Amino acid sequence: MKIGNVELGERPVFLAPMEDVTDIGFRLLCKRFGAAMVYTEFVSAEALIRDVKSTISKLTISDVERPVGIQIYGRDVEAMVEAARIVEQAGPDVIDLNFGCPVKKVAGKGAGAGMLQNIPKMLEITRKVVDAVKLPVTVKTRLGWNFEQLIITELAEQLQDCGIQALTIHGRTRSQMYTGEADWTLIGEVKHNPRIHIPIIGNGDIHSLEEADKAFDEYGVDAVMIGRATFGCPWIFSRENLDFNAKMDILEELLRINVERIDEKRGILHTRRHLAATPIFKGIPNFRQTRIAMLRAETMPELLAILEEVRAQLSET
């Protein structure tokens, strides 16, 4: 599979762009374990053109993580075009347009999945961004605003006509947010539309490479993207069977990366999402108090001591 001239191999599995999750440290770990392509946290076009420091920092990428995409969102045509030009200077392999984020602070203002209520503007933004940059432009979106507006089949053709070079489809509507089940049948319908010639990337409810394999087999997609199931689980992209201690080593490495990259306080806060969500602590008896202590720890030595205590307890059982 290729996006433009970016070679991604057979049946590639991607790391989805996620706010407060897909920072450079986490991306590098996911890349190490086999993610074929990774994406930055999504970037506000308005904040980018206002030169907001925290937003500019999201454009930092490493050659080690390539191929890497930078995703932008916004509702203003000119702001999105200018933001795309700024992003191009950061040197990603792909520029992705976010027309799928369902959260109120984004979609409620007409950006992200909010664009599903204004298709003419979505298409205008897409067309003008494609014309403004030389890098491959891709889009990520949803099936429609709600179940009464399942427009993805027609929309995919319209976006393709704007010149995008790949389309990622999350198999839910905006009204579903992240509830219910992702509908891969519509993703497959888009992929098998004879008028579609760009790669179709499926996203939604993929929790393992085995489930990704099933999506490739049943729906014929060109790539699969994994989002929330990666929280605290960067090894999800690997077919190697890692033991508990190996996974603990990886989480501790992520902690150290975040502390070194930011600072102790914010590095710990940035790692808590992964510690809270990681599947490796599920099923450990009487773990509630340890979990609370782990998520309240404020210094790196304190948190590492708790994690080492968990290791010791499990080695005794």
Short mmCIF file of C-alpha atoms in Angstrom, two decimals:
data_model
loop_
_atom_site.label_atom_id
_atom_site.label_comp_id
_atom_site.label_asym_id
_atom_site.label_seq_id
_atom_site.Cartn_x
_atom_site.Cartn_y
_atom_site.Cartn_z
CA MET A 1 0.00 0.00 0.00
CA LYS A 2 1.15 3.54 -0.79
CA ILE A 3 -0.05 7.04 0.07
CA GLY A 4 1.41 9.19 -2.65
CA ASN A 5 5.02 8.04 -2.79
CA VAL A 6 5.02 6.82 0.82
CA GLU A 7 5.48 3.05 0.83
CA LEU A 8 3.68 1.38 3.75
CA GLY A 9 3.96 -2.33 3.01
CA GLU A 10 1.29 -5.01 2.96
CA ARG A 11 -1.61 -4.83 5.42
CA PRO A 12 -0.18 -1.90 7.38
CA VAL A 13 -1.52 -1.03 10.82
CA PHE A 14 -1.43 2.64 11.86
CA LEU A 15 -1.44 4.52 15.17
CA ALA A 16 -4.40 6.94 15.18
CA PRO A 17 -3.87 10.63 15.99
CA MET A 18 -5.14 11.31 19.53
CA GLU A 19 -4.99 14.42 21.68
CA ASP A 20 -2.81 14.07 24.80
CA VAL A 21 -1.81 10.57 23.71
CA THR A 22 0.23 10.47 20.51
CA ASP A 23 3.13 12.64 21.62
CA ILE A 24 6.56 11.86 20.19
CA GLY A 25 7.59 9.51 23.02
CA PHE A 26 4.53 7.30 22.61
CA ARG A 27 4.81 7.40 18.80
CA LEU A 28 8.40 6.19 18.92
CA LEU A 29 7.42 3.24 21.12
CA CYS A 30 4.54 2.30 18.80
CA LYS A 31 6.87 2.57 15.82
CA ARG A 32 9.39 0.29 17.56
CA PHE A 33 6.71 -2.37 18.02
CA GLY A 34 5.55 -2.30 14.42
CA ALA A 35 3.19 0.61 13.71
CA ALA A 36 3.50 1.14 9.95
CA MET A 37 2.58 4.81 10.27
CA VAL A 38 2.07 7.13 13.22
CA TYR A 39 0.34 10.48 13.58
CA THR A 40 0.88 13.44 15.87
CA GLU A 41 -1.75 14.71 18.24
CA PHE A 42 -4.21 16.71 16.16
CA VAL A 43 -3.32 20.36 15.74
CA SER A 44 -5.66 23.35 15.82
CA ALA A 45 -5.27 25.43 12.67
CA GLU A 46 -6.28 28.60 14.51
CA ALA A 47 -3.73 28.02 17.28
CA LEU A 48 -1.06 27.19 14.73
CA ILE A 49 -1.43 30.39 12.77
CA ARG A 50 -1.49 32.36 16.05
CA ASP A 51 1.88 30.76 16.85
CA VAL A 52 0.71 29.25 20.15
CA LYS A 53 3.81 27.67 21.67
CA SER A 54 2.13 24.47 22.92
CA THR A 55 0.62 23.89 19.48
CA ILE A 56 3.85 24.58 17.60
CA SER A 57 5.56 21.99 19.82
CA LYS A 58 3.24 19.31 18.44
CA LEU A 59 4.91 19.68 15.05
CA THR A 60 8.16 18.21 16.36
CA ILE A 61 8.83 14.94 14.59
CA SER A 62 11.79 12.58 14.36
CA ASP A 63 13.20 10.77 11.34
CA VAL A 64 13.12 7.59 13.44
CA GLU A 65 9.31 7.60 13.47
CA ARG A 66 8.80 8.01 9.73
CA PRO A 67 6.49 7.71 7.97
CA VAL A 68 4.60 10.18 10.14
CA GLY A 69 1.52 12.29 9.53
CA ILE A 70 0.52 15.59 11.08
CA GLN A 71 -3.23 16.10 11.45
CA ILE A 72 -4.90 19.51 11.54
CA TYR A 73 -8.44 20.60 12.29
CA GLY A 74 -10.42 23.81 11.96
CA ARG A 75 -13.52 25.33 10.42
CA ASP A 76 -12.12 28.32 8.51
CA VAL A 77 -10.94 27.74 4.96
CA GLU A 78 -8.07 30.21 4.92
CA ALA A 79 -6.88 29.21 8.39
CA MET A 80 -6.74 25.55 7.34
CA VAL A 81 -4.81 26.44 4.17
CA GLU A 82 -2.31 28.57 6.08
CA ALA A 83 -1.95 25.90 8.77
CA ALA A 84 -1.29 23.26 6.11
CA ARG A 85 1.51 25.39 4.68
CA ILE A 86 3.05 25.77 8.14
CA VAL A 87 2.77 22.02 8.73
CA GLU A 88 4.42 21.29 5.40
CA GLN A 89 7.51 23.16 6.60
CA ALA A 90 7.74 20.77 9.58
CA GLY A 91 8.43 17.98 7.09
CA PRO A 92 5.86 15.22 7.74
CA ASP A 93 5.20 12.54 5.14
CA VAL A 94 1.46 13.23 5.06
CA ILE A 95 -0.91 16.05 6.05
CA ASP A 96 -4.19 14.71 7.40
CA LEU A 97 -7.41 16.72 7.71
CA ASN A 98 -9.50 15.91 10.77
CA PHE A 99 -13.20 15.84 9.88
CA GLY A 100 -13.97 13.16 12.46
CA CYS A 101 -13.30 14.36 16.02
CA PRO A 102 -16.69 14.14 17.80
CA VAL A 103 -15.93 16.00 21.07
CA LYS A 104 -18.10 19.02 21.78
CA LYS A 105 -15.30 21.58 22.01
CA VAL A 106 -14.29 20.68 18.44
CA ALA A 107 -17.39 19.38 16.62
CA GLY A 108 -19.69 21.77 18.47
CA LYS A 109 -17.80 24.67 16.90
CA GLY A 110 -18.11 23.28 13.40
CA ALA A 111 -14.67 21.68 13.15
CA GLY A 112 -13.77 17.98 13.24
CA ALA A 113 -16.93 15.90 12.84
CA GLY A 114 -18.88 19.16 12.87
CA MET A 115 -17.89 19.45 9.20
CA LEU A 116 -20.27 16.58 8.49
CA GLN A 117 -23.03 19.19 8.80
CA ASN A 118 -21.40 21.45 6.24
CA ILE A 119 -20.19 19.26 3.38
CA PRO A 120 -19.66 22.15 0.91
CA LYS A 121 -17.21 23.79 3.32
CA MET A 122 -15.52 20.45 4.06
CA LEU A 123 -14.94 19.95 0.35
CA GLU A 124 -13.77 23.54 -0.13
CA ILE A 125 -11.22 23.18 2.67
CA THR A 126 -10.02 19.87 1.27
CA ARG A 127 -9.68 21.14 -2.28
CA LYS A 128 -7.83 24.30 -1.28
CA VAL A 129 -5.44 22.51 1.08
CA VAL A 130 -4.63 19.96 -1.64
CA ASP A 131 -3.88 22.82 -4.03
CA ALA A 132 -1.76 24.70 -1.46
CA VAL A 133 0.77 21.99 -0.54
CA LYS A 134 2.95 19.46 -2.31
CA LEU A 135 2.72 16.73 0.33
CA PRO A 136 0.03 14.03 0.12
CA VAL A 137 -3.19 15.20 1.77
CA THR A 138 -5.47 12.65 3.44
CA VAL A 139 -8.76 12.89 5.36
CA LYS A 140 -10.15 11.18 8.44
CA THR A 141 -13.89 11.29 8.98
CA ARG A 142 -16.94 9.32 10.17
CA LEU A 143 -19.94 7.63 8.57
CA GLY A 144 -22.08 10.73 8.96
CA TRP A 145 -23.51 13.06 11.58
CA ASN A 146 -26.13 10.54 12.77
CA PHE A 147 -27.91 7.39 11.59
CA GLU A 148 -30.28 9.46 9.45
CA GLN A 149 -27.30 10.92 7.57
CA LEU A 150 -25.04 8.00 6.66
CA ILE A 151 -23.36 9.85 3.81
CA ILE A 152 -19.91 8.26 3.73
CA THR A 153 -20.32 6.39 0.42
CA GLU A 154 -21.08 9.54 -1.54
CA LEU A 155 -18.76 11.68 0.59
CA ALA A 156 -15.79 9.40 -0.11
CA GLU A 157 -16.19 10.01 -3.85
CA GLN A 158 -16.48 13.76 -3.32
CA LEU A 159 -13.33 13.87 -1.16
CA GLN A 160 -11.46 11.75 -3.69
CA ASP A 161 -12.46 14.25 -6.39
CA CYS A 162 -10.85 16.98 -4.27
CA GLY A 163 -7.50 15.28 -4.70
CA ILE A 164 -6.89 13.49 -1.41
CA GLN A 165 -4.60 10.48 -1.57
CA ALA A 166 -6.18 8.31 1.16
CA LEU A 167 -9.29 8.28 3.33
CA THR A 168 -9.61 7.00 6.89
CA ILE A 169 -13.13 6.12 8.00
CA HIS A 170 -14.09 5.67 11.65
CA GLY A 171 -17.07 3.32 11.59
CA ARG A 172 -19.32 5.45 13.81
CA THR A 173 -21.45 8.54 13.39
CA ARG A 174 -20.71 11.72 15.30
CA SER A 175 -23.84 11.19 17.41
CA GLN A 176 -22.44 7.85 18.60
CA MET A 177 -19.25 9.50 19.88
CA TYR A 178 -17.36 6.36 21.03
CA THR A 179 -20.39 4.33 22.11
CA GLY A 180 -22.00 1.33 20.45
CA GLU A 181 -20.18 -0.70 17.84
CA ALA A 182 -18.26 0.52 14.82
CA ASP A 183 -20.01 -0.37 11.55
CA TRP A 184 -17.36 -1.82 9.27
CA THR A 185 -19.89 -2.84 6.63
CA LEU A 186 -20.10 0.75 5.39
CA ILE A 187 -16.31 1.02 5.41
CA GLY A 188 -16.21 -2.11 3.25
CA GLU A 189 -18.89 -0.64 0.98
CA VAL A 190 -16.69 2.39 0.33
CA LYS A 191 -13.66 0.20 -0.32
CA HIS A 192 -15.52 -1.94 -2.84
CA ASN A 193 -17.05 1.02 -4.67
CA PRO A 194 -15.57 0.66 -8.20
CA ARG A 195 -15.30 4.45 -8.45
CA ILE A 196 -12.92 4.60 -5.45
CA HIS A 197 -9.25 4.27 -6.35
CA ILE A 198 -7.53 5.82 -3.31
CA PRO A 199 -6.54 3.70 -0.27
CA ILE A 200 -9.26 3.23 2.34
CA ILE A 201 -8.15 2.95 5.96
CA GLY A 202 -10.57 1.43 8.47
CA ASN A 203 -10.81 2.55 12.10
CA GLY A 204 -12.95 1.60 15.07
CA ASP A 205 -13.08 -1.19 17.67
CA ILE A 206 -9.78 -2.80 16.72
CA HIS A 207 -8.18 -4.19 19.90
CA SER A 208 -5.52 -6.53 18.52
CA LEU A 209 -3.64 -7.51 15.39
CA GLU A 210 -5.94 -10.53 15.14
CA GLU A 211 -8.93 -8.19 14.87
CA ALA A 212 -7.00 -6.11 12.33
CA ASP A 213 -6.39 -9.28 10.28
CA LYS A 214 -10.11 -9.99 10.35
CA ALA A 215 -10.88 -6.46 9.13
CA PHE A 216 -8.46 -6.89 6.22
CA ASP A 217 -9.99 -10.25 5.33
CA GLU A 218 -13.66 -9.32 5.65
CA TYR A 219 -13.74 -5.73 4.39
CA GLY A 220 -10.76 -5.51 2.05
CA VAL A 221 -9.42 -2.26 3.51
CA ASP A 222 -5.94 -1.13 2.53
CA ALA A 223 -4.87 -0.34 6.12
CA VAL A 224 -6.24 -0.49 9.65
CA MET A 225 -5.88 2.27 12.22
CA ILE A 226 -5.91 1.59 15.97
CA GLY A 227 -6.84 4.30 18.46
CA ARG A 228 -7.98 3.88 22.05
CA ALA A 229 -6.77 0.27 22.34
CA THR A 230 -3.21 1.58 22.21
CA PHE A 231 -3.54 3.39 25.56
CA GLY A 232 -0.91 1.87 27.86
CA CYS A 233 -0.29 -0.76 25.20
CA PRO A 234 2.24 0.38 22.57
CA TRP A 235 3.17 -3.29 22.03
CA ILE A 236 -0.26 -3.87 20.44
CA PHE A 237 1.44 -3.53 17.05
CA SER A 238 3.75 -6.48 17.75
CA ARG A 239 3.04 -10.15 17.18
CA GLU A 240 5.62 -11.04 19.80
CA ASN A 241 4.16 -12.47 23.01
CA LEU A 242 5.62 -10.21 25.69
CA ASP A 243 5.46 -11.22 29.34
CA PHE A 244 4.31 -9.01 32.22
CA ASN A 245 7.81 -7.85 33.14
CA ALA A 246 8.61 -6.84 29.57
CA LYS A 247 5.42 -4.78 29.42
CA MET A 248 6.23 -3.16 32.76
CA ASP A 249 9.66 -2.25 31.39
CA ILE A 250 7.97 -0.53 28.45
CA LEU A 251 5.59 1.48 30.65
CA GLU A 252 8.48 2.54 32.87
CA GLU A 253 10.42 3.55 29.77
CA LEU A 254 7.46 5.65 28.64
CA LEU A 255 7.42 7.35 32.04
CA ARG A 256 11.13 8.16 31.81
CA ILE A 257 10.74 9.46 28.25
CA ASN A 258 7.90 11.78 29.29
CA VAL A 259 9.70 13.09 32.37
CA GLU A 260 12.87 13.74 30.39
CA ARG A 261 10.94 15.32 27.52
CA ILE A 262 8.79 17.65 29.64
CA ASP A 263 9.47 17.71 33.37
CA GLU A 264 8.71 15.47 36.34
CA LYS A 265 5.26 16.79 37.24
CA ARG A 266 3.84 17.06 33.73
CA GLY A 267 5.66 13.93 32.55
CA ILE A 268 3.90 11.91 35.27
CA LEU A 269 0.54 13.48 34.40
CA HIS A 270 1.13 12.62 30.75
CA THR A 271 1.84 9.00 31.65
CA ARG A 272 -1.14 8.52 33.96
CA ARG A 273 -3.56 8.03 31.06
CA HIS A 274 -1.51 5.03 29.97
CA LEU A 275 -1.13 3.62 33.48
CA ALA A 276 -4.87 3.97 34.08
CA ALA A 277 -5.80 2.28 30.80
CA THR A 278 -3.15 -0.39 30.35
CA PRO A 279 -4.64 -3.90 30.22
CA ILE A 280 -1.75 -5.51 32.11
CA PHE A 281 -3.18 -4.66 35.54
CA LYS A 282 -6.60 -6.13 34.80
CA GLY A 283 -7.39 -9.19 36.86
CA ILE A 284 -4.83 -8.48 39.58
CA PRO A 285 -6.65 -9.21 42.88
CA ASN A 286 -7.05 -6.41 45.43
CA PHE A 287 -5.46 -3.92 43.08
CA ARG A 288 -7.76 -0.95 43.74
CA GLN A 289 -5.66 0.72 46.43
CA THR A 290 -2.47 0.18 44.47
CA ARG A 291 -4.12 1.74 41.41
CA ILE A 292 -5.18 4.77 43.44
CA ALA A 293 -1.67 5.19 44.85
CA MET A 294 -0.15 4.79 41.39
CA LEU A 295 -2.38 7.49 39.93
CA ARG A 296 -1.76 9.85 42.86
CA ALA A 297 2.04 9.56 42.86
CA GLU A 298 3.65 12.95 42.28
CA THR A 299 7.34 12.08 41.98
CA MET A 300 9.12 9.67 39.69
CA PRO A 301 10.83 7.71 42.51
CA GLU A 302 7.47 7.31 44.27
CA LEU A 303 5.75 6.04 41.12
CA LEU A 304 8.60 3.71 40.17
CA ALA A 305 8.59 2.26 43.69
CA ILE A 306 4.87 1.44 43.38
CA LEU A 307 5.42 -0.20 39.99
CA GLU A 308 8.30 -2.25 41.37
CA GLU A 309 6.11 -3.32 44.29
CA VAL A 310 3.52 -4.59 41.80
CA ARG A 311 6.23 -6.61 40.05
CA ALA A 312 7.37 -8.10 43.34
CA GLN A 313 3.85 -9.06 44.37
CA LEU A 314 3.20 -10.84 41.11
CA SER A 315 6.51 -12.67 41.14
CA GLU A 316 5.57 -14.15 44.52
CA THR A 317 2.25 -15.54 43.25
#
